[in-house]
Tab-separated table of C-alpha atoms and ligand atoms in Angstrom:
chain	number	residue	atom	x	y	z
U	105	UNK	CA	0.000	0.000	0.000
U	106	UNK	CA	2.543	2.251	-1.119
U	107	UNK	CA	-0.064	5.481	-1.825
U	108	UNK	CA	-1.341	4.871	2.312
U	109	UNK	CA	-2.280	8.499	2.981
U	110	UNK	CA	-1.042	10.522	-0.538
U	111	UNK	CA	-3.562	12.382	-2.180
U	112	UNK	CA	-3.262	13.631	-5.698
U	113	UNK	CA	-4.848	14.691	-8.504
U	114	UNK	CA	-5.460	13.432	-11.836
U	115	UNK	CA	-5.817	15.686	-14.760
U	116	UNK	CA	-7.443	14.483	-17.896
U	117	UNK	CA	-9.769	11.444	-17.152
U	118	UNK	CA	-12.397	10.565	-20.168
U	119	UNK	CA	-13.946	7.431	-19.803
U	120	UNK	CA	-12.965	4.313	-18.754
U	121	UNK	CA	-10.602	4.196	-21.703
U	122	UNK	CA	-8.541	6.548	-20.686
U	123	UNK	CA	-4.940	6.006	-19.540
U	124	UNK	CA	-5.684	8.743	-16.225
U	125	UNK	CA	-8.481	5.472	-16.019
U	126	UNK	CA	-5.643	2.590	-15.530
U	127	UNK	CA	-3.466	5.346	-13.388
U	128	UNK	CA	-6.455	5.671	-10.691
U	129	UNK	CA	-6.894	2.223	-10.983
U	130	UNK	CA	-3.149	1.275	-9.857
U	131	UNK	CA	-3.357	4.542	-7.090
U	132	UNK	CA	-6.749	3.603	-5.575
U	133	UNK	CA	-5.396	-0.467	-5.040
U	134	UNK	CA	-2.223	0.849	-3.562
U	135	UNK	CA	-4.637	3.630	-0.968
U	136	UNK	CA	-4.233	7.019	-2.347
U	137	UNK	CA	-7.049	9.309	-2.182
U	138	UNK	CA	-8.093	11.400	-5.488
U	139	UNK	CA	-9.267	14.344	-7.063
U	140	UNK	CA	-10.102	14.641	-10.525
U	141	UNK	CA	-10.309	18.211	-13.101
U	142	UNK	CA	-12.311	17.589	-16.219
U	143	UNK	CA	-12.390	19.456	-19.208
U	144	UNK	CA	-16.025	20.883	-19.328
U	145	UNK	CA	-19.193	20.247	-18.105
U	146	UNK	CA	-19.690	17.356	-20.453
U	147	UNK	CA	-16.552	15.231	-19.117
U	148	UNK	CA	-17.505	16.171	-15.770
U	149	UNK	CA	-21.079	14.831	-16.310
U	150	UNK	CA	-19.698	11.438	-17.757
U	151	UNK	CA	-17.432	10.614	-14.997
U	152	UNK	CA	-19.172	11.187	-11.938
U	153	UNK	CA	-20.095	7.766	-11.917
U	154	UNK	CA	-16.381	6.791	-12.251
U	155	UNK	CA	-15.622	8.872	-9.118
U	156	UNK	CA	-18.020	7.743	-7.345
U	157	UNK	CA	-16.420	3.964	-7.288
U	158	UNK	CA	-13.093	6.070	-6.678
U	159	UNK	CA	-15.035	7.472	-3.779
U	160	UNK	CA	-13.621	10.717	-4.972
U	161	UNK	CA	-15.868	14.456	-4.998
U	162	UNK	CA	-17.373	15.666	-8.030
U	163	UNK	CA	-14.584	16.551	-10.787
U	164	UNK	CA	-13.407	20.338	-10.770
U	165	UNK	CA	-13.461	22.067	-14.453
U	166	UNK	CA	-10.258	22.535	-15.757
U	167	UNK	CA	-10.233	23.903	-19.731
U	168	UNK	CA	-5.878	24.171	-19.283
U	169	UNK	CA	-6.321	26.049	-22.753
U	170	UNK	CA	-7.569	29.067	-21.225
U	171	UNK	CA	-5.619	32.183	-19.580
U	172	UNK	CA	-5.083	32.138	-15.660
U	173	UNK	CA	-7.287	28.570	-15.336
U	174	UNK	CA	-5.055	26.162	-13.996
U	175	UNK	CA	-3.786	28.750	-11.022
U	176	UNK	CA	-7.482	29.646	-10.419
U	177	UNK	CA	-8.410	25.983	-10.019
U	178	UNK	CA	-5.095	24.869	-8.184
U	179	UNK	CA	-5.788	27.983	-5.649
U	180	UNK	CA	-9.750	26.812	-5.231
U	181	UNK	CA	-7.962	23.251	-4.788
U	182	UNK	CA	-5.839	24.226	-2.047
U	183	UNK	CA	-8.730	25.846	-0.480
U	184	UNK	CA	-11.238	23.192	-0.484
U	185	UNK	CA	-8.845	19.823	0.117
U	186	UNK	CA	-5.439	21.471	1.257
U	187	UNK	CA	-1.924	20.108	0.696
U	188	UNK	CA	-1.209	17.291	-2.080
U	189	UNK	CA	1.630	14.878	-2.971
U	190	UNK	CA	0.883	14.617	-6.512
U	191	UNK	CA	-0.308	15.492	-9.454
U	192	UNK	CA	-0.851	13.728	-13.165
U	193	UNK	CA	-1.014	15.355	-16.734
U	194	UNK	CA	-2.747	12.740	-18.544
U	195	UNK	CA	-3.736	15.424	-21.484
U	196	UNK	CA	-3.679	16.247	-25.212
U	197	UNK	CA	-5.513	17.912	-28.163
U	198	UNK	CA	-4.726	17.765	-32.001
U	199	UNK	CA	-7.480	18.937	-34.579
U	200	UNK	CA	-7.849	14.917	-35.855
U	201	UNK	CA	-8.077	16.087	-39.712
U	202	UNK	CA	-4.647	16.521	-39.096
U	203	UNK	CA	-3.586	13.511	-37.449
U	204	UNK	CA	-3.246	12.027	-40.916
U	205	UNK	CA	-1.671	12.462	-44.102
U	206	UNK	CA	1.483	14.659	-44.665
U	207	UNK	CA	2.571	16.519	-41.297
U	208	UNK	CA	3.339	19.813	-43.012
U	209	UNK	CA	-0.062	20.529	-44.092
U	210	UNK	CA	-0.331	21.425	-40.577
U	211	UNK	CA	-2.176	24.724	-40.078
U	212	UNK	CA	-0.398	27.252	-37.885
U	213	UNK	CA	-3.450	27.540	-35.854
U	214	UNK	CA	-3.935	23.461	-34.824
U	215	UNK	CA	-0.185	23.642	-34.200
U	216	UNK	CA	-0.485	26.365	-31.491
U	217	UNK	CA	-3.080	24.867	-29.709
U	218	UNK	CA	-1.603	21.289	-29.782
U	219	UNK	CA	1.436	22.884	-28.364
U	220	UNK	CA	-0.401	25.048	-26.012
U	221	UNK	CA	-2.814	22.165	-24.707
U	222	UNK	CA	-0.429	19.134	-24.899
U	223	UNK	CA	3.017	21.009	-24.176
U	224	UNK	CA	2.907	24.181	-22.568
U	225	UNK	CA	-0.245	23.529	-20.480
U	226	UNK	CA	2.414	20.590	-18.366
U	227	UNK	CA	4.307	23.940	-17.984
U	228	UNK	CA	1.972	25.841	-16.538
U	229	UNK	CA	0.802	23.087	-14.130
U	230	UNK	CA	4.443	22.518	-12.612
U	231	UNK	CA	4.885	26.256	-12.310
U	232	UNK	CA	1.434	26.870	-10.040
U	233	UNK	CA	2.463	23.448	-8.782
U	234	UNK	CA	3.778	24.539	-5.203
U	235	UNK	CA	0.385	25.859	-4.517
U	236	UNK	CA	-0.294	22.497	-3.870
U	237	UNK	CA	2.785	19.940	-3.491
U	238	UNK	CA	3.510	22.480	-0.386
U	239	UNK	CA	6.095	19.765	0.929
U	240	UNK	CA	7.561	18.791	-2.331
U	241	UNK	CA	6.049	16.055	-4.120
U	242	UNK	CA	5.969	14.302	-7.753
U	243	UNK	CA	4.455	15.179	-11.195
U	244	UNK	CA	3.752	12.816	-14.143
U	245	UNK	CA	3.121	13.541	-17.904
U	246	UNK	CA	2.061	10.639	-20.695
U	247	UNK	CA	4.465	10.532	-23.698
U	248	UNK	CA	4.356	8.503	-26.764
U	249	UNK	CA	7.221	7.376	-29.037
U	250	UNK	CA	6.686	9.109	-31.963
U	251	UNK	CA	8.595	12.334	-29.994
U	252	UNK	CA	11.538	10.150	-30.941
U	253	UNK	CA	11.037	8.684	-34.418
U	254	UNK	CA	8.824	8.790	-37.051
U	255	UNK	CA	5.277	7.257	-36.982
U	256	UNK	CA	2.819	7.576	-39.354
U	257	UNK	CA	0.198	9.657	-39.078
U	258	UNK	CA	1.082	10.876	-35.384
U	259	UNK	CA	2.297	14.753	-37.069
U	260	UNK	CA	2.104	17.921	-34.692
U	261	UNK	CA	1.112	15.460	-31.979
U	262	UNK	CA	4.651	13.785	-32.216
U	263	UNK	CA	6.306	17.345	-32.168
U	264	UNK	CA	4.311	18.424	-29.314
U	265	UNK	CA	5.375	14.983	-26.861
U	266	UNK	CA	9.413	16.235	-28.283
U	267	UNK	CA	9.198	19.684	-26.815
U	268	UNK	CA	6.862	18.000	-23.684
U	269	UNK	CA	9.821	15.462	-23.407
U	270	UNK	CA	12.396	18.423	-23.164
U	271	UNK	CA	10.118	20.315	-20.326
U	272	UNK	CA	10.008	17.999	-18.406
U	273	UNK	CA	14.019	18.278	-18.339
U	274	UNK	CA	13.640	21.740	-17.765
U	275	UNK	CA	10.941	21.815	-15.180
U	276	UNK	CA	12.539	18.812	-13.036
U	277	UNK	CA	16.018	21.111	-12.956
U	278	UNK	CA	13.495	24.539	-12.203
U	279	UNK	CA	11.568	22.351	-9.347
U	280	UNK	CA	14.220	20.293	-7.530
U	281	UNK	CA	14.726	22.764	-5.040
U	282	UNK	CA	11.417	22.600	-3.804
U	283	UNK	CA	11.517	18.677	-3.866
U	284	UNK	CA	9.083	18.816	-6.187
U	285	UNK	CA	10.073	15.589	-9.013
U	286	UNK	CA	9.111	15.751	-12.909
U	287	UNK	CA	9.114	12.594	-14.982
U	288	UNK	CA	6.935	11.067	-17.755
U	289	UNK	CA	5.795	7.666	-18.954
U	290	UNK	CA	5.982	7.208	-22.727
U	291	UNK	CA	3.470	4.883	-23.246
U	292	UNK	CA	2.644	2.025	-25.447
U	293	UNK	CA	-0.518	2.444	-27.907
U	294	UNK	CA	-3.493	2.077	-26.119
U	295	UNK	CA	-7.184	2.336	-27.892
U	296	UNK	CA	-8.745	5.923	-26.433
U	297	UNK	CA	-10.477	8.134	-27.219
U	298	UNK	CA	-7.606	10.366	-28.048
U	299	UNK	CA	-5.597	7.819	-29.450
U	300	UNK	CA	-8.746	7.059	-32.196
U	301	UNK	CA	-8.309	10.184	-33.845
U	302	UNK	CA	-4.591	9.215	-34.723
U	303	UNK	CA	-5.111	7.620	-38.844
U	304	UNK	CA	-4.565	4.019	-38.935
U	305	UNK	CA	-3.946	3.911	-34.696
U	306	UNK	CA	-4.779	0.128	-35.097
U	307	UNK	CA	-1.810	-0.691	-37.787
U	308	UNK	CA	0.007	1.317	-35.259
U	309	UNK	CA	-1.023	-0.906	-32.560
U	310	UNK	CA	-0.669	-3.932	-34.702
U	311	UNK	CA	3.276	-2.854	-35.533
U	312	UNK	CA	3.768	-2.423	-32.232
U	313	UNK	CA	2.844	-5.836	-31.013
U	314	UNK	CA	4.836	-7.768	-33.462
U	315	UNK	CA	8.117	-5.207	-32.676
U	316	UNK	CA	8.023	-5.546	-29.060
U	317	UNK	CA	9.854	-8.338	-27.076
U	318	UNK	CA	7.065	-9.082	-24.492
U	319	UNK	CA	4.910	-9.576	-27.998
U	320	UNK	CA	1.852	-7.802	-26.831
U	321	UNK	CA	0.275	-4.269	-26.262
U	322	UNK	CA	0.720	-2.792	-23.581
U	323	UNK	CA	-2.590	-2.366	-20.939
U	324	UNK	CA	-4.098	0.106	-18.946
U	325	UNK	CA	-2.565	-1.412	-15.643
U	326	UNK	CA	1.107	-1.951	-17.198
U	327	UNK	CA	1.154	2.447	-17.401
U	328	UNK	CA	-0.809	2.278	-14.328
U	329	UNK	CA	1.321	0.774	-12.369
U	330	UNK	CA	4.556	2.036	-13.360
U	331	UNK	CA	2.795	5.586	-12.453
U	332	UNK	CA	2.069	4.803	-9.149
U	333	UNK	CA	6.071	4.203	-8.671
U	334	UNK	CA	6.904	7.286	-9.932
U	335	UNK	CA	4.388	8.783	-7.557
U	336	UNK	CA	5.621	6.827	-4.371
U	337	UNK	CA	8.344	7.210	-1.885
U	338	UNK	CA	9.880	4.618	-4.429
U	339	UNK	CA	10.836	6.556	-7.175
U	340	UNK	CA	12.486	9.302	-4.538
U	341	UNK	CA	15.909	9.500	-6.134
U	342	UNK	CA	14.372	9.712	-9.832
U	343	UNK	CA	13.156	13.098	-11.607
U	344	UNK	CA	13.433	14.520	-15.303
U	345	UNK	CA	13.419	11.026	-16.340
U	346	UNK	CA	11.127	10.021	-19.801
U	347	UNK	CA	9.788	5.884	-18.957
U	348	UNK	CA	9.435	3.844	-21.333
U	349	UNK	CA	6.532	1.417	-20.531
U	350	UNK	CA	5.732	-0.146	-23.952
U	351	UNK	CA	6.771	-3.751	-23.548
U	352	UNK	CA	10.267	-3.005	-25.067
U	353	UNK	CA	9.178	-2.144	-27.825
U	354	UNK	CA	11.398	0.861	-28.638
U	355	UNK	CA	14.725	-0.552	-27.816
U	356	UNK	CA	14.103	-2.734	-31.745
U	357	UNK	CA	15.751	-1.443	-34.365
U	358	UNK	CA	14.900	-4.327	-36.671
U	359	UNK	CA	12.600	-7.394	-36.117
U	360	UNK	CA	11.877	-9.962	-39.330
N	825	NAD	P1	-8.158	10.361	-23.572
N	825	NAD	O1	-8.927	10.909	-24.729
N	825	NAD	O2	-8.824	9.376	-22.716
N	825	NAD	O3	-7.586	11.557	-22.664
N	825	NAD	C1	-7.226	12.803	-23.186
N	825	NAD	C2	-7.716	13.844	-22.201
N	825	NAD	O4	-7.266	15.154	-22.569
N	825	NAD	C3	-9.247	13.916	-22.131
N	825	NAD	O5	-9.678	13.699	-20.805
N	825	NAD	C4	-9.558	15.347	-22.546
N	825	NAD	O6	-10.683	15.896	-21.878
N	825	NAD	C5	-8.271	16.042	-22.138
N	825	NAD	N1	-8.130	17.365	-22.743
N	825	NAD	C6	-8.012	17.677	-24.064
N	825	NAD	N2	-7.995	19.016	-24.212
N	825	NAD	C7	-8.087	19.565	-22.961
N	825	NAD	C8	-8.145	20.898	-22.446
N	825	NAD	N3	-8.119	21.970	-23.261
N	825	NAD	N4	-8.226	21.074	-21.105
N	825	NAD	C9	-8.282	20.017	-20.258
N	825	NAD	N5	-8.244	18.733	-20.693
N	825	NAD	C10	-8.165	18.516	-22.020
N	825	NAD	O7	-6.830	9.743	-24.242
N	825	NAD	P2	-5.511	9.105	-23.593
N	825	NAD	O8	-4.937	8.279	-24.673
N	825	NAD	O9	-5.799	8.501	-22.287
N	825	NAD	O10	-4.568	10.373	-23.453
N	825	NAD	C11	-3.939	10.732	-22.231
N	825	NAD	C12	-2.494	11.115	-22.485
N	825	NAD	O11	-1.755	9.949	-22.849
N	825	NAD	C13	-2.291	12.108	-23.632
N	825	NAD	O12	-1.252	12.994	-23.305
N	825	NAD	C14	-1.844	11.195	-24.763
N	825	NAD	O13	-1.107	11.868	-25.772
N	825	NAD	C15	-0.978	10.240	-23.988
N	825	NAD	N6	-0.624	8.999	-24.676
N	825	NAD	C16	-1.584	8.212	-25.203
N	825	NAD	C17	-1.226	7.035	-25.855
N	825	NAD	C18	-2.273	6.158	-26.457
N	825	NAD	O14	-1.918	5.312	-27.307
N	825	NAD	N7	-3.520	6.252	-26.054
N	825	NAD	C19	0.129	6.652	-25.940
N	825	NAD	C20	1.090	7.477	-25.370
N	825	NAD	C21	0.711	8.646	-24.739
């Protein structure tokens, strides 16, 4: 019960699907208590059956693409529940018409606000960050692969997880001091809902499958789990560190 007494919250919850799903999962078998943000009224709506198994309060709106939101909502946070350990980024946006096809037919406008929802919005959360983790504490982001290499399809979202990869560099360096740790999880495919708008996602998850030297997808539980180390006392002496949990899948170079 390695989460005994840590509360956190978890940004970016869905449905069921979801990979902030499989993270509250692992955290609520290992005791930690949990809040939820949710993007609008209609996400909040749709998982308040969700919390209520998690025996968590009603989700607090939290649209990170708008000015001065995520310090509003961390302050009202503080207010209402106090002091937290940590907190998850499990959140991204690309216009899906351009999740496909060549990646520089990308509009200037869907590339600003993929940066701004899936990049710079991880910024902003570490920087109001202390307004919560009062005592220091440890922050996770979701990555994906195609930051590294190619993959089809996966465009201004894979240039988005590169800069969100580098930030969290910067941001575990910028937070240290304040014991506050910075790491991410890039994660295998999973089928979500934000993963569906990706072109092809299944030959995607199909590739990955037959690359990877567990031979098999990786679940819910597998990024679940690995979370809830990075969130414990376990991970202590690890920060700006990028995970891979994708059943080995990126360390093939070739595979007949
Ligand atoms: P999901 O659709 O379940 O979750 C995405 C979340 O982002 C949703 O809850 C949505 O409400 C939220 N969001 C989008 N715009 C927002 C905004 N302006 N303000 C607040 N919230 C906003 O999909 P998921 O696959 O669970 O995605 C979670 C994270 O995992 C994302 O960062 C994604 O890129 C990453 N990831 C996913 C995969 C995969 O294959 N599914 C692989 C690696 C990394």
């Amino acid at each position: 019960m390695i989460m005994n007494k840590k509360r956190g919250l978890i940004m970016g919850l869905a449905n069921k699907f979801s990979i902030a799903y499989g993270i509250a999962e692992s955290l609520k078998e290992h005791e930690a208590d949990l809040l939820f943000t949710a993007q609008t009224e209609y996400f909040k709506d749709k998982i308040s059956g969700i919390l209520e198994d998690f025996k968590s309060p009603e989700a607090i709106i939290c649209d990170v693409s708008k000015d001065g939101e995520v310090e509003k909502v961390f302050e009202n946070i503080y207010e209402k529940y106090g002091e937290l350990d940590f907190i998850i980024h499990s959140i991204a946006f690309s216009d899906k018409n351009e999740l496909t096809g060549k990646y520089y037919n990308t509009s200037r406008a869907n590339f600003l606000n993929a940066m701004n929802v899936s990049c710079f919005s991880f910024t902003e959360i570490c920087k109001h960050s202390q307004k919560l983790l009062k005592h220091g504490g440890s922050i996770l982001t979701l990555s994906y692969y195609g930051a590294e290499k190619v993959v089809p399809n996966y465009n201004v979202m894979a240039l988005a997880k590169s800069a969100l990869e580098t930030s969290v560099r910067y941001l575990a360096d910028d937070l240290g001091e304040f014991d506050i740790r910075v790491n991410a999880i890039s994660a295998g495919p999973i089928k979500t809902l934000a993963a569906s708008g990706v072109g092809e996602f299944s030959k995607i998850l199909e590739f990955e499958r037959h690359r990877s030297p567990l031979k098999r997808n990786v679940t819910q539980k597998d990024i679940g789990d690995t979370a809830t180390f990075l969130l414990s006392d376990l991970s202590k002496g690890i920060t700006g560190e990028i995970i891979h949990v994708d059943c080995g899948s990126n360390i093939i170079g070739v595979k007949f």
